[in-house]
Amino acid sequence: MWERSLVLSAPGKVILHGEHAVVHGKVALAVALNLRTFLRLRPCDDSRVCIHLPGVSVRRSWDISCLQDLQKGFTADFDESKSPSVEQLDTLREFAGIAAGATAPESLATLAFLYMCLAISAKYGDVPSVDILVWSELPTGAGLGSSAAYAVCLAAALLTACGAISCPLKDGESTARWTEEELTLINSWAFQGERVIHGNPSGVDNAVGTWGGALRYQSGKITPLKRVPTLRILLTNTKVPRSTKVLVAGVKEKILKFPAIMNPVLDSIDAISQECQSVLEAMPANPSPEYYPVLEELFDINQHQLNVIGVGHPSLDRLCRVTASHGLHSKLTGAGGGGCGITLLRPDTSPLAVEAAKRDLCACGFECWETNIGAPGVTLHSSSSLDAEVLQALSQS
Ligand SMILES: Nc1ncnc2c1ncn2[C@@H]1O[C@H](COP(=O)(O)OP(=O)(O)OP(=O)(O)O)[C@@H](O)[C@H]1O
Ligand SMILES: C[C@@](O)(CCO)CC(=O)[O-]
Ligand SMILES: [Mg+2]
């Protein structure tokens, strides 16, 4: 029986180049963001599993014995290398009272939790009697990898509570990280959670949530980028809602309908990611302005390509126009169709110019903020290092 409380977190991400193309085997470059999702797990002594997800208005609890019966009813194995089967997901939907095909955030979040809880406990031990609270600094469904940060937190917490990985936090430490081998296991299970939420994810988002930093991702191969300079990025949330699952499915349909037209666009996006990687790795840690024109042009070209594959949105066109009027270059990030865009700031872009661009973006109803990139991946925290009042307020919300 699990007897410790855990608090852990995973970062969101920004994709610099390669979103959507990465689902079809091309290269993506992605960096971890300094906005995180947090999870608190506490042992529960009433033989129940409780989840509280205030970000998507979910508060549910189940008897362990019901979850165990459900688990026994599955004929197919649960494994981190196997996709959730249609039969498993249908059974879980029926159990949780979720309509077939439901894409509402609360339905997907509940389904992902149930799948991961049953799958991980079936493979590594018993269903643990725990109470789980998840909260996030990330906007949900806006292109910043909120689903992956959620799945990474769930994977790390459930694997720890089932004894499949260690609890690396020593007395007196405020944070700790797992070993490479343990991170690989967390990443594999988080990918299964992403599969429940996205349908057909590439795995780039959960890789960044797990390892953090800056990385190149292609067909499951994760390569940390060498010497990434400190980039200044302005993030803008258009607040136009969209679903990654729907957008990814739309791109697939377009490729099937017009393969001779779409495949060269994906190849060209791949070339953009490769070119961007070469430029970033050639730049010194604190780069001078002369390196920026190429990065800016790559942003412009990639934004046009993403429009061609059908994941643009008028709000994103507007974002690009507004920043261009201040001499700044932007592109959508993540799945597109609304959500967030990123704007590259040069080291010498003056605070006044940034403020002026932000003012005009806010006047469009957008929200924007300057970010740091390259944050650490999934991390265990001592409960005392997090604000007790915040935890208390969240528990009651
Ligand atoms: N804090 C959270 N608590 C519970 N579920 C969450 C939370 N954040 C995200 N989710 C789940 O993830 C879904 C959003 O995932 P989606 O992939 O559409 O957007 P995203 O991950 O924010 O953007 P992108 O995939 O483009 O980076 C929500 O519908 C919800 O099911
Ligand atoms: C659109 C996409 O490329 C990125 C979503 O953040 C989907 C994926 O890679 O799974
Ligand atoms: Mg997502």
Coordinates of C-alpha atoms and ligand atoms in Angstrom, one line a residue:
M1 CA 0.0 0.0 0.0
W2 CA 1.3 3.5 -0.9
E3 CA 1.8 5.6 2.2
R4 CA 3.5 8.8 1.1
S5 CA 2.3 12.1 -0.3
L6 CA 3.9 13.2 -3.5
V7 CA 3.9 16.5 -5.3
L8 CA 5.4 16.6 -8.8
S9 CA 5.2 18.8 -11.9
A10 CA 5.9 18.7 -15.7
P11 CA 6.4 21.6 -18.1
G12 CA 4.4 22.7 -21.1
K13 CA 6.2 23.1 -24.4
V14 CA 6.6 25.3 -27.4
I15 CA 7.2 23.8 -30.8
L16 CA 9.6 26.0 -32.8
H17 CA 9.1 24.1 -36.0
G18 CA 7.7 20.8 -37.2
E19 CA 4.2 20.6 -35.6
H20 CA 1.9 18.3 -37.6
A21 CA 4.8 17.2 -39.9
V22 CA 6.2 15.4 -36.9
V23 CA 3.1 13.2 -36.8
H24 CA 4.1 12.0 -40.3
G25 CA 7.7 11.1 -39.4
K26 CA 9.4 14.5 -40.0
V27 CA 11.7 16.4 -37.6
A28 CA 10.3 18.8 -34.9
L29 CA 12.2 21.1 -32.6
A30 CA 10.6 21.8 -29.3
V31 CA 11.5 23.5 -26.0
A32 CA 10.1 23.2 -22.5
L33 CA 8.3 26.2 -21.1
N34 CA 8.5 27.8 -17.7
L35 CA 4.7 27.1 -17.2
R36 CA 4.0 23.8 -15.5
T37 CA 1.2 21.3 -14.5
F38 CA 1.4 20.1 -10.9
L39 CA 0.0 16.9 -9.4
R40 CA -0.4 16.1 -5.7
L41 CA -1.0 12.4 -4.8
R42 CA -2.0 11.5 -1.2
P43 CA -2.7 8.0 0.2
C44 CA -6.4 7.4 0.9
D45 CA -7.5 5.0 3.6
D46 CA -11.1 4.3 2.4
S47 CA -10.2 1.9 -0.5
R48 CA -11.2 4.5 -3.1
V49 CA -9.4 6.3 -5.9
C50 CA -10.3 10.0 -6.1
I51 CA -9.4 12.6 -8.8
H52 CA -9.9 16.3 -8.6
L53 CA -9.0 18.2 -11.8
P54 CA -10.2 21.8 -11.2
G55 CA -8.8 23.0 -14.6
V56 CA -11.4 20.8 -16.4
S57 CA -14.1 20.8 -13.6
V58 CA -13.8 17.1 -12.7
R59 CA -14.2 15.7 -9.2
R60 CA -14.8 11.9 -9.3
S61 CA -14.1 8.9 -7.1
W62 CA -14.4 5.1 -7.5
D63 CA -14.3 2.1 -5.3
I64 CA -11.0 0.2 -5.8
S65 CA -13.0 -3.1 -6.0
C66 CA -15.0 -1.7 -9.0
L67 CA -11.8 -0.7 -10.8
Q68 CA -10.3 -4.1 -10.1
D69 CA -13.4 -5.9 -11.5
L70 CA -13.1 -3.7 -14.6
Q71 CA -9.4 -4.5 -15.0
K72 CA -10.1 -8.2 -14.7
G73 CA -12.7 -8.0 -17.5
F74 CA -10.1 -7.0 -20.1
T75 CA -8.8 -9.8 -22.3
A76 CA -6.0 -7.7 -23.9
D77 CA -2.9 -6.9 -21.9
F78 CA -2.0 -3.4 -20.8
D79 CA 1.5 -2.5 -21.8
E80 CA 3.5 0.7 -22.3
S81 CA 4.3 -0.3 -25.9
K82 CA 0.7 -1.1 -26.8
S83 CA -1.9 1.5 -27.9
P84 CA -5.1 1.6 -25.9
S85 CA -7.6 -0.7 -27.7
V86 CA -11.0 0.5 -29.0
E87 CA -12.6 -2.2 -26.7
Q88 CA -10.7 -1.0 -23.6
L89 CA -11.6 2.7 -24.2
D90 CA -15.3 1.8 -25.0
T91 CA -15.5 -0.2 -21.7
L92 CA -13.9 2.7 -19.7
R93 CA -16.3 5.2 -21.4
E94 CA -19.3 3.1 -20.5
F95 CA -18.0 2.7 -16.9
A96 CA -17.5 6.5 -16.5
G97 CA -20.7 7.5 -18.2
I98 CA -18.8 9.2 -21.1
A99 CA -20.6 9.3 -24.5
A100 CA -18.9 7.6 -27.4
G101 CA -16.9 10.1 -29.4
A102 CA -17.1 12.7 -26.6
T103 CA -14.2 15.3 -27.0
A104 CA -15.0 17.6 -24.1
P105 CA -11.9 18.3 -21.9
E106 CA -13.5 16.7 -18.8
S107 CA -14.3 13.5 -20.7
L108 CA -10.9 13.1 -22.2
A109 CA -9.1 13.9 -18.9
T110 CA -11.2 11.4 -17.0
L111 CA -10.8 8.7 -19.7
A112 CA -7.0 9.2 -19.8
F113 CA -6.8 9.0 -16.0
L114 CA -8.9 5.8 -15.9
Y115 CA -6.8 4.2 -18.7
M116 CA -3.5 5.0 -17.1
C117 CA -4.5 4.1 -13.6
L118 CA -5.8 0.6 -14.7
A119 CA -3.0 0.0 -17.2
I120 CA -0.2 0.9 -14.9
S121 CA -1.6 -0.9 -11.8
A122 CA -2.4 -4.0 -13.9
K123 CA 1.2 -4.2 -15.0
Y124 CA 3.1 -3.2 -11.8
G125 CA 0.9 -3.9 -8.8
D126 CA -2.6 -3.2 -7.3
V127 CA -4.8 -0.3 -7.9
P128 CA -3.5 2.1 -5.3
S129 CA -5.9 3.8 -2.9
V130 CA -5.0 7.5 -3.6
D131 CA -6.4 10.9 -3.9
I132 CA -5.0 12.9 -6.9
L133 CA -5.3 16.7 -7.4
V134 CA -4.0 18.2 -10.7
W135 CA -3.7 22.0 -11.4
S136 CA -1.9 23.9 -14.1
E137 CA -0.3 27.2 -15.0
L138 CA -0.9 26.2 -18.7
P139 CA -3.9 27.2 -20.7
T140 CA -5.8 24.1 -21.6
G141 CA -6.1 23.3 -25.3
A142 CA -4.0 26.2 -26.5
G143 CA -1.0 24.6 -28.2
L144 CA 1.3 24.6 -25.2
G145 CA 1.2 20.9 -24.5
S146 CA -1.3 20.9 -21.6
S147 CA -2.4 17.3 -22.4
A148 CA 1.2 16.0 -22.4
A149 CA 2.1 17.8 -19.1
Y150 CA -1.1 16.2 -17.6
A151 CA -0.2 12.7 -19.0
V152 CA 3.5 13.0 -17.8
C153 CA 2.4 14.0 -14.3
L154 CA -0.1 11.1 -14.2
A155 CA 2.5 8.6 -15.5
A156 CA 5.1 9.7 -13.0
A157 CA 2.7 9.7 -10.0
L158 CA 1.0 6.3 -10.8
L159 CA 4.3 4.5 -11.6
T160 CA 5.8 5.8 -8.3
A161 CA 2.7 4.8 -6.3
C162 CA 2.7 1.3 -7.9
G163 CA 6.4 0.9 -7.0
A164 CA 7.5 0.7 -10.7
I165 CA 10.0 3.6 -10.2
S166 CA 11.7 5.0 -7.2
C167 CA 10.7 8.0 -5.2
P168 CA 14.0 9.9 -5.6
L169 CA 13.4 12.8 -3.1
K170 CA 15.7 12.7 -0.1
D171 CA 15.0 14.3 3.2
G172 CA 15.9 18.0 3.1
E173 CA 15.9 18.2 -0.7
S174 CA 13.3 20.5 -2.3
T175 CA 13.3 18.9 -5.8
A176 CA 14.5 15.6 -7.4
R177 CA 14.5 13.9 -10.8
W178 CA 14.2 10.3 -11.8
T179 CA 17.0 8.3 -13.6
E180 CA 17.2 8.2 -17.4
E181 CA 15.7 4.6 -17.3
E182 CA 12.8 5.7 -15.1
L183 CA 12.2 8.8 -17.3
T184 CA 12.0 6.5 -20.4
L185 CA 9.3 4.5 -18.6
I186 CA 7.4 7.7 -17.6
N187 CA 7.6 8.9 -21.2
S188 CA 6.3 5.6 -22.6
W189 CA 3.2 5.6 -20.3
A190 CA 2.6 9.4 -20.9
F191 CA 2.6 8.6 -24.6
Q192 CA -0.3 6.2 -24.0
G193 CA -2.2 8.9 -22.1
E194 CA -1.6 11.3 -25.0
R195 CA -3.0 8.6 -27.3
V196 CA -6.2 8.5 -25.3
I197 CA -6.5 12.3 -25.5
H198 CA -5.1 13.0 -29.1
G199 CA -5.8 9.8 -31.0
N200 CA -2.6 9.8 -33.0
P201 CA 0.2 11.8 -31.2
S202 CA 3.7 11.9 -32.4
G203 CA 5.1 11.8 -28.9
V204 CA 7.1 15.1 -29.1
D205 CA 5.0 16.8 -26.4
N206 CA 5.3 14.1 -23.8
A207 CA 9.1 13.8 -24.6
V208 CA 9.5 17.5 -23.8
G209 CA 7.3 17.2 -20.7
T210 CA 9.5 14.3 -19.5
W211 CA 13.0 15.5 -20.4
G212 CA 12.6 19.3 -20.5
G213 CA 15.2 21.5 -22.1
A214 CA 15.3 21.7 -25.9
L215 CA 15.2 18.8 -28.2
R216 CA 14.9 17.4 -31.7
Y217 CA 12.3 14.7 -32.1
Q218 CA 11.7 12.4 -35.1
S219 CA 9.8 9.1 -35.1
G220 CA 10.3 8.5 -31.4
K221 CA 14.0 9.4 -31.5
I222 CA 14.8 12.1 -28.9
T223 CA 18.0 14.1 -29.3
P224 CA 18.8 17.0 -26.9
L225 CA 19.9 20.0 -28.9
K226 CA 23.6 21.0 -28.4
R227 CA 24.2 24.5 -27.1
V228 CA 20.9 26.2 -27.5
P229 CA 21.2 30.0 -27.2
T230 CA 18.9 32.0 -24.8
L231 CA 16.0 32.9 -27.1
R232 CA 13.5 35.6 -26.1
I233 CA 10.0 34.5 -27.1
L234 CA 6.7 36.4 -26.8
L235 CA 3.8 34.0 -26.4
T236 CA 0.3 35.1 -27.4
N237 CA -2.9 33.2 -26.7
T238 CA -5.6 34.1 -29.2
K239 CA -8.0 32.3 -26.8
V240 CA -9.7 30.7 -29.8
P241 CA -10.5 27.2 -28.6
R242 CA -9.6 24.1 -30.7
S243 CA -8.9 20.4 -30.4
T244 CA -5.5 18.9 -31.3
K245 CA -7.3 15.6 -32.0
V246 CA -9.5 17.2 -34.7
L247 CA -6.7 19.2 -36.3
V248 CA -4.4 16.3 -36.5
A249 CA -7.2 14.2 -38.1
G250 CA -7.9 17.1 -40.6
V251 CA -4.2 17.2 -41.8
K252 CA -4.2 13.4 -42.3
E253 CA -7.4 13.7 -44.5
K254 CA -5.7 16.4 -46.6
I255 CA -2.6 14.3 -47.1
L256 CA -4.8 11.3 -48.2
K257 CA -6.8 13.6 -50.5
F258 CA -3.8 15.4 -52.1
P259 CA -0.7 13.3 -51.5
A260 CA 1.3 14.8 -54.3
I261 CA 0.6 18.3 -53.1
M262 CA 0.9 17.8 -49.3
N263 CA 3.9 15.5 -49.0
P264 CA 6.3 18.0 -50.5
V265 CA 5.0 20.6 -48.0
L266 CA 5.8 18.1 -45.2
D267 CA 9.3 17.6 -46.6
S268 CA 9.8 21.3 -46.8
I269 CA 8.7 21.7 -43.1
D270 CA 11.3 19.0 -42.3
A271 CA 13.9 21.1 -44.1
I272 CA 12.9 24.1 -42.1
S273 CA 13.4 22.2 -38.8
Q274 CA 16.9 21.0 -40.0
E275 CA 17.9 24.5 -41.0
C276 CA 16.7 26.0 -37.8
Q277 CA 18.6 23.3 -35.8
S278 CA 21.9 24.2 -37.7
V279 CA 21.4 27.9 -37.0
L280 CA 20.6 27.4 -33.3
E281 CA 23.6 25.1 -32.8
A282 CA 25.9 27.6 -34.6
M283 CA 24.8 30.5 -32.4
P284 CA 26.8 31.5 -29.3
A285 CA 25.0 31.3 -25.9
N286 CA 24.3 35.0 -26.0
P287 CA 23.9 35.6 -29.7
S288 CA 24.3 39.0 -31.4
P289 CA 21.5 40.3 -33.7
E290 CA 23.2 39.2 -36.9
Y291 CA 21.9 35.6 -36.4
Y292 CA 18.3 36.6 -36.3
P293 CA 17.2 37.4 -39.9
V294 CA 17.4 33.7 -40.8
L295 CA 15.4 32.5 -37.8
E296 CA 12.8 35.2 -38.6
E297 CA 12.5 34.1 -42.2
L298 CA 12.1 30.5 -41.1
F299 CA 9.2 31.6 -38.8
D300 CA 7.5 33.4 -41.7
I301 CA 7.9 30.5 -44.2
N302 CA 6.7 27.9 -41.6
Q303 CA 3.6 29.9 -40.8
H304 CA 2.7 29.9 -44.5
Q305 CA 3.3 26.2 -44.7
L306 CA 1.0 25.6 -41.7
N307 CA -1.7 27.6 -43.5
V308 CA -1.3 25.4 -46.6
I309 CA -1.9 22.2 -44.6
G310 CA -5.0 23.7 -43.1
V311 CA -4.2 24.5 -39.5
G312 CA -4.2 28.3 -39.7
H313 CA -6.9 30.6 -38.3
P314 CA -7.9 34.2 -38.9
S315 CA -6.9 35.0 -35.3
L316 CA -3.4 33.7 -36.0
D317 CA -3.2 35.7 -39.3
R318 CA -4.1 38.8 -37.2
L319 CA -1.5 38.0 -34.6
C320 CA 1.2 37.7 -37.3
R321 CA 0.0 41.0 -39.0
V322 CA 0.0 42.9 -35.7
T323 CA 3.5 41.8 -34.7
A324 CA 4.8 42.4 -38.3
S325 CA 3.7 46.0 -37.9
H326 CA 6.2 46.2 -35.1
G327 CA 9.0 44.5 -37.2
L328 CA 8.5 41.2 -35.3
H329 CA 8.0 37.7 -36.8
S330 CA 5.5 35.1 -35.6
K331 CA 4.1 31.7 -36.2
L332 CA 1.5 29.5 -34.7
T333 CA 2.8 26.8 -32.2
G334 CA 1.3 23.4 -31.4
A335 CA -1.8 22.2 -33.3
G336 CA -2.9 25.7 -34.5
G337 CA -6.6 26.4 -35.5
G338 CA -6.4 29.1 -32.8
G339 CA -4.6 28.6 -29.6
C340 CA -1.1 30.2 -29.3
G341 CA 1.4 31.9 -31.5
I342 CA 5.1 32.6 -30.8
T343 CA 7.0 35.8 -31.7
L344 CA 10.7 35.8 -31.9
L345 CA 12.3 38.8 -30.0
R346 CA 15.9 39.8 -30.8
P347 CA 18.3 40.4 -28.0
D348 CA 18.2 44.1 -28.9
T349 CA 14.4 44.4 -29.3
S350 CA 13.7 47.3 -26.9
P351 CA 11.3 46.8 -24.0
L352 CA 9.3 49.7 -25.5
A353 CA 8.9 47.9 -28.8
V354 CA 7.8 44.7 -26.9
E355 CA 5.3 46.7 -24.8
A356 CA 3.9 48.4 -27.9
A357 CA 3.4 45.0 -29.6
K358 CA 1.8 43.6 -26.5
R359 CA -0.6 46.5 -26.2
D360 CA -1.8 46.0 -29.8
L361 CA -2.2 42.2 -29.3
C362 CA -4.2 42.7 -26.1
A363 CA -6.4 45.2 -27.9
C364 CA -7.3 42.2 -30.2
G365 CA -8.5 40.3 -27.1
F366 CA -5.4 38.2 -27.0
E367 CA -3.3 37.5 -23.9
C368 CA 0.5 37.7 -24.1
W369 CA 3.6 37.3 -22.0
E370 CA 7.4 37.0 -22.5
T371 CA 8.7 33.5 -21.6
N372 CA 11.8 31.6 -20.7
I373 CA 12.4 28.4 -22.5
G374 CA 14.4 25.3 -21.7
A375 CA 12.7 24.5 -18.3
P376 CA 13.5 21.2 -16.5
G377 CA 11.3 18.1 -17.3
V378 CA 9.2 16.1 -14.8
T379 CA 10.3 16.9 -11.3
L380 CA 9.4 15.7 -7.8
H381 CA 8.9 18.5 -5.2
S382 CA 8.9 18.4 -1.4
S383 CA 5.4 19.3 -0.4
S384 CA 6.8 22.0 1.9
S385 CA 8.4 23.8 -1.1
L386 CA 5.0 24.5 -2.6
D387 CA 2.7 27.1 -1.2
A388 CA 0.4 25.4 1.4
E389 CA -2.3 28.0 0.9
V390 CA -2.4 27.4 -2.8
L391 CA -2.8 23.7 -2.2
Q392 CA -5.6 24.3 0.3
A393 CA -7.5 26.7 -2.0
L394 CA -7.2 24.2 -4.9
S395 CA -8.4 21.3 -2.7
Q396 CA -11.5 23.3 -1.9
S397 CA -12.2 24.6 -5.4
Ligands
LIG1 N1 -4.9 20.7 -16.0 C1 -5.5 19.7 -16.6 N2 -6.3 18.8 -15.9 C2 -6.9 17.8 -16.6 N3 -6.9 17.6 -17.9 C3 -6.1 18.4 -18.6 C4 -5.4 19.5 -18.1 N4 -4.8 20.2 -19.0 C5 -5.1 19.5 -20.2 N5 -5.9 18.5 -20.0 C6 -6.5 17.5 -21.0 O1 -5.9 17.8 -22.2 C7 -6.8 18.2 -23.2 C8 -6.2 19.3 -24.1 O2 -5.4 18.7 -24.9 P1 -5.0 19.2 -26.4 O3 -4.0 18.3 -26.9 O4 -6.3 19.4 -27.2 O5 -4.4 20.7 -26.2 P2 -2.9 21.1 -25.7 O6 -2.2 19.9 -25.2 O7 -3.1 22.2 -24.7 O8 -2.3 21.7 -27.0 P3 -1.2 21.0 -28.0 O9 -1.5 19.5 -28.1 O10 -1.5 21.7 -29.4 O11 0.1 21.4 -27.5 C9 -8.0 18.7 -22.4 O12 -9.2 18.6 -23.2 C10 -8.0 17.8 -21.2 O13 -8.6 16.6 -21.5
LIG2 C1 0.1 19.0 -33.8 C2 1.2 18.2 -33.1 O1 2.3 18.0 -34.0 C3 1.8 19.0 -31.9 C4 0.8 19.3 -30.8 O2 1.4 20.0 -29.8 C5 0.6 16.9 -32.7 C6 1.7 15.9 -32.2 O3 2.9 16.0 -32.5 O4 1.3 14.9 -31.6
MG3 MG -1.9 18.2 -26.5

